[in-house]
Coordinates of C-alpha atoms in Angstrom, one line a residue:
Chain A
M1 CA -2.6 30.3 100.7
K2 CA -2.2 29.2 96.9
H3 CA 0.1 32.5 96.4
L4 CA 2.5 31.3 99.0
Y5 CA 2.5 27.5 97.9
Y6 CA 3.6 29.2 94.4
S7 CA 6.1 31.7 95.8
A8 CA 7.5 29.0 97.8
L9 CA 7.7 26.6 94.8
I10 CA 9.7 29.5 92.6
L11 CA 11.6 30.2 95.4
I12 CA 13.0 26.0 95.9
I13 CA 13.2 26.1 91.9
L14 CA 15.4 29.1 91.8
S15 CA 17.7 28.3 94.4
T16 CA 18.5 25.0 92.9
L17 CA 19.2 26.5 89.7
C18 CA 21.5 29.2 91.2
S19 CA 23.6 26.1 93.1
C20 CA 24.3 25.2 89.5
H21 CA 27.8 26.0 89.2
S22 CA 30.5 24.6 87.8
P23 CA 32.7 22.5 90.4
K24 CA 36.1 23.6 90.1
Q25 CA 37.9 21.0 91.8
D26 CA 41.1 20.2 91.6
N27 CA 42.0 18.8 88.0
A28 CA 45.5 19.8 87.5
G29 CA 47.5 17.4 85.2
R30 CA 43.9 15.6 83.9
Y31 CA 44.0 15.4 80.0
V32 CA 41.2 14.2 77.9
V33 CA 42.4 13.8 74.3
L34 CA 40.3 13.3 71.3
S35 CA 43.0 13.3 68.4
P36 CA 45.0 9.7 68.0
E37 CA 48.3 11.7 66.9
I38 CA 48.2 14.0 70.1
A39 CA 47.6 10.8 72.3
E40 CA 50.9 9.2 70.8
I41 CA 52.7 12.6 71.4
I42 CA 51.5 12.9 75.0
V43 CA 52.5 9.1 75.6
A44 CA 55.9 9.8 73.5
L45 CA 56.5 12.9 76.0
G46 CA 56.0 10.3 79.4
A47 CA 52.6 11.7 80.3
G48 CA 50.6 9.0 79.2
D49 CA 49.5 8.4 83.0
K50 CA 47.9 12.0 82.8
I51 CA 45.4 10.9 80.0
V52 CA 41.9 10.3 81.8
G53 CA 39.8 9.8 78.3
L54 CA 40.5 9.2 74.8
T55 CA 38.4 9.0 71.7
Q56 CA 38.2 5.4 69.9
E57 CA 40.5 5.8 67.5
C58 CA 43.3 6.4 70.0
S59 CA 44.4 3.1 70.3
Y60 CA 48.4 3.8 70.2
P61 CA 50.5 2.9 72.2
P62 CA 48.6 -0.3 73.9
E63 CA 48.7 1.2 77.3
L64 CA 46.1 3.5 76.2
L65 CA 43.5 1.0 75.7
E66 CA 42.9 0.9 79.5
K67 CA 41.6 4.5 79.4
E68 CA 38.2 5.7 79.5
I69 CA 36.4 6.3 76.1
V70 CA 34.4 9.3 75.6
G71 CA 33.2 8.5 71.8
N72 CA 35.0 8.6 68.3
F73 CA 36.8 11.1 66.2
G74 CA 33.5 12.9 65.2
A75 CA 31.0 12.4 67.8
V76 CA 31.8 12.8 71.5
K77 CA 29.7 12.4 74.8
M78 CA 29.7 15.9 76.4
E79 CA 28.6 14.9 79.8
Q80 CA 31.2 12.5 79.7
I81 CA 34.2 14.7 79.2
L82 CA 32.6 16.9 81.8
N83 CA 32.4 14.1 84.2
L84 CA 36.0 13.5 83.7
N85 CA 36.8 16.9 85.1
P86 CA 39.8 17.6 82.8
E87 CA 42.2 20.4 82.9
L88 CA 42.5 20.4 79.3
V89 CA 41.1 18.9 76.3
F90 CA 43.2 18.1 73.6
T91 CA 41.4 18.3 70.1
S92 CA 42.3 17.9 66.2
A93 CA 41.0 19.7 63.1
L94 CA 38.1 19.0 60.8
E95 CA 35.2 17.7 62.6
Q96 CA 36.7 18.5 65.8
E97 CA 36.7 22.0 65.4
S98 CA 33.0 22.4 66.2
I99 CA 33.6 20.0 69.3
A100 CA 36.4 22.3 70.5
E101 CA 34.1 25.4 70.1
D102 CA 31.7 23.5 72.1
L103 CA 33.9 22.5 74.9
R104 CA 34.7 26.1 75.0
K105 CA 31.2 27.3 75.5
L106 CA 31.4 25.0 78.6
G107 CA 34.3 26.8 80.1
I108 CA 37.1 24.1 79.1
R109 CA 40.3 24.7 78.5
V110 CA 40.9 23.5 74.6
E111 CA 44.3 23.0 72.7
S112 CA 44.0 22.4 68.8
S113 CA 46.7 20.9 67.3
Y114 CA 46.3 19.9 63.4
P115 CA 50.0 19.7 61.8
K116 CA 49.9 19.9 58.2
N117 CA 53.7 18.9 57.6
L118 CA 56.8 17.5 59.0
A119 CA 58.1 20.9 60.4
E120 CA 54.8 21.7 61.9
M121 CA 54.5 18.5 63.4
Q122 CA 58.1 19.4 65.1
T123 CA 56.9 22.9 66.5
E124 CA 53.3 21.4 67.6
I125 CA 55.3 18.3 69.5
L126 CA 57.2 21.3 70.9
R127 CA 54.0 23.3 71.7
I128 CA 52.4 20.2 73.4
A129 CA 55.7 19.9 75.6
V130 CA 55.2 23.2 77.0
I131 CA 51.7 23.1 77.7
I132 CA 52.0 19.9 79.8
G133 CA 55.3 20.9 81.5
R134 CA 57.3 18.3 79.6
E135 CA 59.6 21.0 77.7
A136 CA 63.0 19.2 78.3
K137 CA 61.7 16.0 77.1
G138 CA 60.1 17.4 74.1
R139 CA 63.3 19.0 72.9
E140 CA 64.6 15.6 73.2
L141 CA 62.1 14.0 71.3
V142 CA 62.0 16.6 68.4
S143 CA 65.7 16.6 67.9
S144 CA 65.9 12.7 67.7
I145 CA 62.9 13.0 65.1
A146 CA 64.8 15.7 63.1
G147 CA 67.9 13.4 63.5
Q148 CA 65.9 10.3 62.1
I149 CA 64.4 12.5 59.3
Q150 CA 67.7 13.4 58.2
K151 CA 68.7 9.6 57.9
V152 CA 66.0 8.8 56.0
K153 CA 66.9 11.2 53.6
E154 CA 70.3 10.2 53.4
M155 CA 69.1 6.8 52.9
A156 CA 66.9 7.7 50.0
E157 CA 69.8 10.1 48.4
G158 CA 71.0 8.8 44.9
R159 CA 68.4 5.8 44.8
P160 CA 66.0 5.7 41.8
V161 CA 62.9 7.4 42.3
P162 CA 59.8 5.5 42.1
K163 CA 56.2 7.0 41.3
V164 CA 53.9 6.3 44.3
Y165 CA 50.0 6.2 44.3
L166 CA 48.5 6.0 47.5
E167 CA 44.8 5.0 47.4
I168 CA 42.7 5.9 50.3
Y169 CA 39.2 5.2 48.8
R170 CA 38.2 3.1 46.2
D171 CA 34.7 4.5 45.3
P172 CA 34.7 7.3 44.4
L173 CA 38.7 7.1 43.9
M174 CA 40.6 8.9 46.6
S175 CA 44.3 10.1 47.0
V176 CA 46.6 12.3 48.4
A177 CA 48.4 15.7 47.2
D178 CA 52.0 16.5 47.6
N179 CA 51.3 18.7 50.3
S180 CA 49.6 16.6 52.4
F181 CA 51.2 15.0 55.5
V182 CA 51.2 11.6 53.7
G183 CA 52.5 13.4 50.4
E184 CA 55.3 14.6 52.4
L185 CA 56.3 11.5 54.0
I186 CA 56.3 9.8 50.7
E187 CA 58.5 12.3 48.9
T188 CA 61.2 12.4 51.9
A189 CA 61.4 8.8 52.0
G190 CA 62.6 8.9 48.2
G191 CA 59.4 8.5 46.5
D192 CA 57.4 10.6 43.9
N193 CA 54.1 10.9 44.8
V194 CA 52.0 11.2 41.3
F195 CA 49.3 14.0 42.5
Q196 CA 51.2 16.9 42.7
T197 CA 48.3 19.0 43.4
L198 CA 44.9 18.4 44.2
E199 CA 42.1 20.7 45.5
R200 CA 42.3 19.2 48.9
D201 CA 45.2 17.6 50.7
Y202 CA 43.0 14.2 50.4
S203 CA 40.7 14.6 47.5
R204 CA 38.6 12.5 44.9
I205 CA 40.6 11.7 41.7
K206 CA 39.6 10.5 38.3
A207 CA 40.8 7.0 37.3
E208 CA 42.0 8.3 34.1
D209 CA 44.6 10.3 35.7
V210 CA 46.0 7.4 37.8
I211 CA 46.2 5.1 34.6
K212 CA 47.9 8.2 32.7
A213 CA 50.3 8.9 36.0
N214 CA 51.6 5.4 35.4
P215 CA 52.9 4.7 38.8
D216 CA 55.5 2.3 40.1
I217 CA 54.1 1.6 43.4
M218 CA 50.7 1.6 44.6
I219 CA 49.9 1.7 48.3
C220 CA 46.2 0.3 48.7
Y221 CA 44.5 1.9 52.0
S222 CA 40.7 1.4 50.4
Q223 CA 40.2 -2.6 51.6
D224 CA 40.6 -3.6 48.1
S225 CA 42.2 -6.8 47.2
L226 CA 45.2 -7.7 44.5
S227 CA 42.9 -9.6 42.3
D228 CA 40.5 -7.0 42.1
I229 CA 42.5 -4.5 41.6
I230 CA 44.4 -6.2 38.6
S231 CA 40.9 -7.0 37.5
R232 CA 40.0 -3.2 37.3
K233 CA 39.3 -2.4 33.5
G234 CA 42.2 -0.3 31.9
W235 CA 44.5 -0.8 35.0
G236 CA 46.2 -4.0 34.0
N237 CA 49.3 -2.1 32.5
I238 CA 50.2 0.6 35.2
P239 CA 53.8 -0.8 36.2
A240 CA 52.9 -1.0 40.0
I241 CA 50.1 -3.6 39.3
K242 CA 52.0 -5.5 36.5
N243 CA 54.8 -5.9 38.6
Q244 CA 52.5 -6.6 41.7
M245 CA 54.0 -3.7 43.4
V246 CA 51.0 -3.4 45.5
F247 CA 51.1 -2.9 49.3
F248 CA 48.3 -2.9 51.6
E249 CA 47.7 -2.4 55.4
G250 CA 49.5 -5.4 56.3
D251 CA 52.4 -4.5 54.7
I252 CA 52.6 -0.9 55.7
D253 CA 50.2 0.1 58.9
P254 CA 48.2 3.2 57.8
D255 CA 48.5 4.9 61.0
L256 CA 52.3 5.0 60.7
I257 CA 52.0 7.6 57.9
Q258 CA 48.9 8.9 58.4
R259 CA 49.3 10.1 61.8
A260 CA 51.5 13.2 62.2
G261 CA 53.1 11.7 65.3
P262 CA 56.6 10.1 66.5
R263 CA 56.2 7.0 64.7
C264 CA 55.9 8.6 61.4
V265 CA 59.7 8.2 61.1
I266 CA 59.3 4.4 61.3
G267 CA 56.4 4.9 58.2
M268 CA 59.1 6.9 56.4
I269 CA 61.6 4.0 57.1
K270 CA 58.9 1.3 56.0
L271 CA 58.3 3.3 52.5
N272 CA 62.0 3.3 52.1
E273 CA 62.0 -0.2 52.3
I274 CA 59.1 -0.7 50.1
Y275 CA 61.1 1.3 47.6
A276 CA 64.1 -0.7 47.9
L277 CA 62.2 -3.7 47.3
W278 CA 61.1 -2.1 44.1
E279 CA 64.5 -0.9 43.1
R280 CA 65.7 -4.6 43.8
L281 CA 62.7 -6.5 41.8
T282 CA 62.4 -4.0 38.9
Q283 CA 65.3 -1.8 38.0
Chain B
M1 CA 8.1 22.2 11.5
K2 CA 9.4 23.5 14.5
K3 CA 9.1 20.3 16.4
S4 CA 11.4 18.3 13.8
L5 CA 13.6 21.3 13.8
A6 CA 14.4 20.7 17.7
L7 CA 14.8 17.3 17.3
V8 CA 16.9 17.4 14.7
L9 CA 19.1 20.0 16.6
I10 CA 19.1 17.6 19.6
C11 CA 20.4 14.7 17.8
L12 CA 23.1 16.6 16.4
G13 CA 24.1 17.9 19.5
S14 CA 24.2 15.0 21.3
L15 CA 26.3 13.2 18.6
A16 CA 28.6 16.3 19.1
L17 CA 28.7 16.0 22.8
I18 CA 29.6 12.3 22.5
A19 CA 32.5 13.4 20.3
L20 CA 33.6 15.7 22.7
Y21 CA 32.9 13.5 26.0
L22 CA 35.3 10.8 24.5
F23 CA 38.0 12.6 22.9
W24 CA 38.5 15.7 25.2
G25 CA 42.0 16.0 26.7
H26 CA 43.4 13.5 23.7
P27 CA 43.0 10.1 26.2
S28 CA 45.3 7.0 25.0
S29 CA 43.6 4.4 23.6
N30 CA 43.7 2.3 26.7
I31 CA 42.1 5.0 28.5
F32 CA 39.4 5.5 25.9
W33 CA 38.2 2.0 25.7
Q34 CA 38.8 0.9 29.2
V35 CA 37.7 4.2 31.1
R36 CA 35.6 6.4 28.6
I37 CA 33.7 4.0 27.0
P38 CA 32.0 2.2 29.8
R39 CA 31.7 5.7 31.5
L40 CA 29.9 6.6 28.1
V41 CA 27.7 3.7 28.1
L42 CA 26.8 4.0 31.9
T43 CA 25.6 7.6 31.4
L44 CA 23.8 6.9 28.4
V45 CA 21.6 4.5 29.7
T46 CA 21.1 6.5 32.9
G47 CA 20.2 9.4 31.3
M48 CA 17.5 7.2 29.3
S49 CA 16.3 5.6 31.9
L50 CA 15.4 8.6 34.3
A51 CA 14.0 10.4 31.5
A52 CA 12.0 7.8 30.1
I53 CA 10.5 6.8 33.7
G54 CA 9.7 10.4 34.1
S55 CA 7.5 10.6 31.1
V56 CA 5.7 7.2 32.2
Y57 CA 5.2 8.3 35.8
Q58 CA 4.3 11.8 34.8
L59 CA 1.3 10.4 33.1
M60 CA 0.3 7.2 35.3
L61 CA 0.3 8.9 38.3
A62 CA -1.3 12.0 36.8
N63 CA 1.3 14.2 38.9
P64 CA 3.4 16.6 36.8
L65 CA 6.2 16.3 39.7
A66 CA 6.8 12.6 39.4
E67 CA 10.0 11.5 38.9
P68 CA 11.7 8.3 38.8
Y69 CA 12.6 8.7 42.7
I70 CA 8.9 9.3 43.8
L71 CA 8.1 6.0 44.5
G72 CA 10.8 5.6 47.2
I73 CA 12.6 2.9 44.7
S74 CA 15.9 5.1 44.7
S75 CA 16.1 5.2 48.4
G76 CA 15.7 1.6 49.0
S77 CA 18.1 1.2 46.2
A78 CA 20.8 3.3 47.3
F79 CA 20.3 2.0 51.2
G80 CA 20.7 -1.3 50.1
S81 CA 24.0 -0.7 48.2
I82 CA 25.6 1.4 51.0
I83 CA 24.9 -1.5 53.4
F84 CA 26.6 -3.9 51.1
A85 CA 29.5 -1.3 50.8
S86 CA 29.5 -1.0 54.5
L87 CA 30.1 -4.9 54.9
G88 CA 33.3 -4.2 52.6
L89 CA 31.2 -6.1 49.7
Y90 CA 32.2 -3.1 47.1
I91 CA 31.8 -5.2 43.9
L92 CA 28.5 -6.3 45.0
M93 CA 27.0 -3.2 45.9
P94 CA 24.7 -3.2 42.5
L95 CA 23.1 -6.4 43.8
G96 CA 22.4 -4.7 47.3
G97 CA 21.1 -1.8 45.3
F98 CA 19.0 -4.1 43.3
I99 CA 17.8 -6.1 46.5
G100 CA 16.9 -2.8 48.4
A101 CA 14.9 -1.7 45.0
L102 CA 12.9 -5.2 45.2
I103 CA 12.2 -4.9 49.0
T104 CA 10.9 -1.1 48.3
M105 CA 8.8 -2.1 45.3
V106 CA 6.9 -4.8 46.8
L107 CA 6.5 -2.7 50.1
V108 CA 5.2 0.0 48.4
W109 CA 2.8 -1.8 46.0
R110 CA 1.3 -3.7 48.8
L111 CA 0.7 -0.3 50.7
A112 CA -0.7 1.1 47.6
Q113 CA -3.7 -1.4 47.4
R114 CA -6.6 -0.6 49.4
R115 CA -9.2 -3.8 49.4
G116 CA -7.5 -5.1 46.5
A117 CA -8.0 -1.7 44.4
F118 CA -5.2 0.4 43.1
D119 CA -5.4 4.0 44.4
R120 CA -2.9 6.7 42.7
G121 CA -2.8 8.8 45.8
R122 CA -1.9 5.9 48.3
L123 CA 0.7 4.7 45.7
I124 CA 2.5 8.3 45.9
I125 CA 2.2 8.6 49.8
A126 CA 3.3 4.8 50.3
G127 CA 6.1 5.8 47.9
V128 CA 7.1 8.8 49.9
I129 CA 6.8 7.2 53.2
V130 CA 9.1 4.1 52.5
G131 CA 11.5 6.5 50.8
M132 CA 11.9 8.4 53.6
F133 CA 12.7 5.6 56.0
F134 CA 15.1 4.4 53.8
S135 CA 16.5 8.0 53.7
A136 CA 16.6 7.9 57.4
G137 CA 18.6 4.4 57.3
I138 CA 20.8 6.2 54.7
S139 CA 21.6 9.1 57.2
L140 CA 22.1 6.6 60.2
M141 CA 24.8 4.9 57.9
M142 CA 26.6 8.0 57.2
Y143 CA 26.5 9.2 61.2
L144 CA 27.6 5.7 62.2
R145 CA 30.2 5.0 59.4
R146 CA 32.1 8.1 59.3
E147 CA 34.8 6.1 57.0
D148 CA 32.0 5.7 54.3
T149 CA 30.8 9.4 54.3
V150 CA 32.2 10.2 50.7
L151 CA 30.8 6.9 49.1
I152 CA 27.5 7.6 50.7
L153 CA 27.5 11.3 49.4
N154 CA 28.6 10.0 45.9
T155 CA 25.4 7.5 46.1
L156 CA 23.2 10.4 47.0
M157 CA 24.3 13.1 44.7
G158 CA 25.5 10.7 41.7
N159 CA 28.6 9.2 40.5
L160 CA 29.1 8.3 36.8
G161 CA 32.7 7.5 37.4
R162 CA 32.4 4.3 38.6
I163 CA 35.6 2.0 38.0
F164 CA 34.8 -1.6 36.6
S165 CA 36.7 -4.6 36.8
Y166 CA 36.2 -6.9 33.4
S167 CA 33.7 -9.3 35.1
E168 CA 31.5 -6.3 36.6
Y169 CA 31.4 -4.6 33.2
R170 CA 30.2 -7.8 31.5
V171 CA 27.5 -7.8 33.7
F172 CA 26.7 -4.1 33.5
V173 CA 26.7 -4.6 29.4
L174 CA 24.2 -7.5 29.7
L175 CA 21.9 -5.6 32.4
S176 CA 22.3 -2.3 30.0
A177 CA 20.6 -4.9 27.2
V178 CA 17.9 -5.8 29.7
I179 CA 17.0 -2.2 30.2
L180 CA 17.0 -1.3 26.6
I181 CA 14.7 -4.1 26.5
L182 CA 12.7 -2.9 29.2
L183 CA 12.5 0.7 27.6
I184 CA 11.1 -0.7 24.2
W185 CA 8.5 -2.5 26.2
L186 CA 7.7 0.8 27.7
Y187 CA 7.6 2.6 24.4
L188 CA 4.9 0.2 22.7
K189 CA 2.7 0.9 26.0
S190 CA 2.7 4.5 25.1
R191 CA -0.7 4.3 23.3
A192 CA -2.1 2.3 26.2
L193 CA -1.0 4.9 28.7
D194 CA -2.2 7.9 27.0
I195 CA -5.9 6.0 27.0
M196 CA -5.4 5.3 30.7
S197 CA -5.0 9.0 31.5
S198 CA -8.6 9.7 30.7
G199 CA -9.6 7.3 33.2
D200 CA -9.4 3.9 34.3
L201 CA -13.3 3.2 33.3
Y202 CA -12.6 4.5 29.7
A203 CA -9.4 2.4 29.4
A204 CA -11.2 -0.5 30.4
S205 CA -14.0 -0.1 28.1
V206 CA -11.7 -0.2 25.1
G207 CA -10.1 -3.5 26.1
I208 CA -7.2 -2.4 28.2
Q209 CA -6.5 -4.5 31.2
V210 CA -5.8 -1.2 33.6
H211 CA -4.8 -3.1 37.0
R212 CA -2.2 -5.6 35.4
L213 CA -0.7 -2.9 33.0
R214 CA -0.1 -0.9 35.9
Q215 CA 1.4 -3.7 37.8
H216 CA 3.7 -4.5 34.9
I217 CA 4.8 -1.0 34.4
F218 CA 5.5 -0.6 37.9
V219 CA 7.4 -3.7 38.0
V220 CA 9.4 -3.0 34.8
T221 CA 10.4 1.1 36.2
S222 CA 11.3 -0.3 39.4
L223 CA 13.8 -2.8 38.0
I224 CA 15.3 -0.2 35.8
I225 CA 15.7 2.4 38.9
G226 CA 17.1 -0.5 40.6
I227 CA 19.8 -0.9 38.2
V228 CA 20.5 2.2 37.5
V229 CA 20.7 3.7 41.0
S230 CA 22.8 1.0 42.0
Y231 CA 25.6 2.1 39.4
A232 CA 25.2 5.6 39.3
G233 CA 23.5 6.7 42.6
I234 CA 20.8 9.1 42.6
I235 CA 20.7 11.8 40.1
G236 CA 18.0 14.5 40.4
F237 CA 16.5 16.4 37.5
V238 CA 16.9 14.4 34.6
G239 CA 13.5 12.5 34.9
L240 CA 11.6 15.5 36.6
I241 CA 12.5 18.2 33.7
T242 CA 12.9 15.8 30.4
P243 CA 9.2 15.0 29.9
H244 CA 8.1 18.8 30.5
I245 CA 10.9 20.0 28.2
M246 CA 9.3 17.7 25.5
R247 CA 5.7 18.9 26.1
L248 CA 7.0 22.6 26.1
L249 CA 8.4 21.9 22.5
G250 CA 5.2 20.9 21.4
F251 CA 5.1 17.5 22.0
S252 CA 1.7 16.1 23.5
R253 CA 1.4 12.2 22.7
Q254 CA 3.3 9.7 24.8
N255 CA 4.5 8.2 21.8
R256 CA 6.3 11.3 21.0
I257 CA 7.2 12.6 24.2
Y258 CA 8.9 9.2 25.3
P259 CA 11.6 8.9 22.5
G260 CA 12.0 12.4 22.8
S261 CA 12.7 12.1 26.4
L262 CA 14.9 9.4 26.1
L263 CA 17.1 11.2 23.3
F264 CA 17.2 14.4 25.7
G265 CA 17.6 12.4 28.9
A266 CA 20.6 10.9 27.8
S267 CA 22.5 13.6 26.1
F268 CA 21.7 16.2 29.1
L269 CA 23.2 13.9 31.4
L270 CA 26.0 13.6 28.8
A271 CA 26.6 17.2 29.1
A272 CA 26.2 17.5 32.8
D273 CA 28.6 14.5 33.5
F274 CA 31.3 16.0 31.1
L275 CA 31.0 19.6 33.1
A276 CA 31.1 17.7 36.4
K277 CA 34.2 16.1 35.1
N278 CA 36.1 18.7 33.6
M279 CA 34.9 22.2 35.0
A280 CA 36.9 22.1 38.0
G281 CA 40.1 20.4 38.9
I282 CA 38.4 17.9 41.3
E283 CA 35.3 15.9 40.0
L284 CA 31.9 17.4 40.9
P285 CA 29.0 15.1 42.0
V286 CA 26.9 15.2 38.6
G287 CA 23.6 15.3 40.8
V288 CA 24.7 18.9 41.6
I289 CA 25.3 19.9 38.1
T290 CA 22.0 18.9 36.7
A291 CA 20.3 20.6 39.4
A292 CA 22.2 23.9 38.7
I293 CA 21.9 23.6 34.7
G294 CA 18.1 21.9 35.1
C295 CA 16.7 24.4 37.0
P296 CA 17.6 28.0 35.2
F297 CA 17.0 26.0 32.0
F298 CA 13.5 24.9 33.1
I299 CA 12.6 28.5 34.2
Y300 CA 13.6 29.8 31.2
L301 CA 11.3 27.6 29.2
L302 CA 8.3 28.1 31.7
L303 CA 8.9 32.2 31.1
R304 CA 9.1 31.8 27.2
K305 CA 5.8 30.2 27.1

């Protein structure tokens, strides 16, 4: 009798386990996007309505604010993503590489995109456009971006070139290299990023090197205030600080120049305006 | 003879190191005075404090593995300064570190008492447990505040490259002076510590107020650690190996080990920071360097004995 009970129990458990198969319902055109820049690109391609889940950082354009949040850039809730039953999940690099790996193990199709420069950004926009079936719109967007980049280059031509220092963190000091995405924007807009090469695109730097580089313009994303920057020991003679050519998040939104998305052209125009202001006031 | 030769060599070596540290790469006078001198002061004060406290703890706790961070003060201090940083109060980080150290200190001291009596074993256990608690807090902050990961890592692995504002620097110089006075006070207690290491009863019989002295030393060392960690983060190994090196050189009495540790700790950290700054294109965390040089050097000394 006892044996019968056990066998029945095992049978029930086994049959329950066997019925756990992935629900392959119709999920065409449902995208979960973990990378803020890809979210912007998808909206620009006119497919914002197909996004069903996002990370906290994906806050632009405002229409995305109504979508379901599945976590933040570095930590997502896997079950929530599965529940959304996406056809495709878009991820970036860095912390998201391991998330992408986990999602693939769960049998979900993942597309990663992490453009490191303007040229890559344009090919990536096209690739994403093809993936989501908006190829024509993609071509249109890329050619408009290319045209705007050309315009920015023309605006910068023949103007004096300011040395630009971008501070992304204060303690420890961190800045960007020329071959980072931001670095390329700074240079394309007509400035000279002070750190040509660093160990990484975004890297720790020495205070001594900033003082030595003598930047004309400082862009400060490290939450520091002008009065604090002025009072830093040994920084008072840096032209950017002496002439108060220090710009903050309120002056130029970090998302405009740190995200490899369509808005980066606006970022470059803003940078160009800052350079023009510097030229007017100091040259 | 061998001992004094070693000391003379360490002295000369540290002078050479200071010169190298200050003049490497031909800094402009602005950089020299405003960046390098403050960093030199911070490095020397930190190295001296860690080594000095290491020597005192190893004796007082009768534990060769004791080091300045064993009583959890460092984790408390680091947690305090990280909390302040994550609130955006970067300038007040040392204050946060100090408050963290104070809270930890009171907590550990209370836990170490058993029916009014001090218990060495309890003190270490209390220190380790409280330290673990704050370490968990630090991990939590690191997880929740991704944007501050670098800052937290920096605090955990040591960073002597702090940028001072003029007013911050004034406060720091003042606190350094306080540390120096406290370090001298600790030196004056060398004899009493030596006697105490032979047992509380014996120490009391020669007129040392054991309980009070221990309490004072605990408060003083906690203050020093609080200040040091809040400016430089947690830098391992200096406090652990320096007193051992002094003993391996042949010193046995605390009034010799202590000043020797002060000297060696400062020069060792200076050398480590010099390497951390200049070895690679990117500045490396100094705590990694102290461990990387410290371990093999220590093994060499052990094998030679």
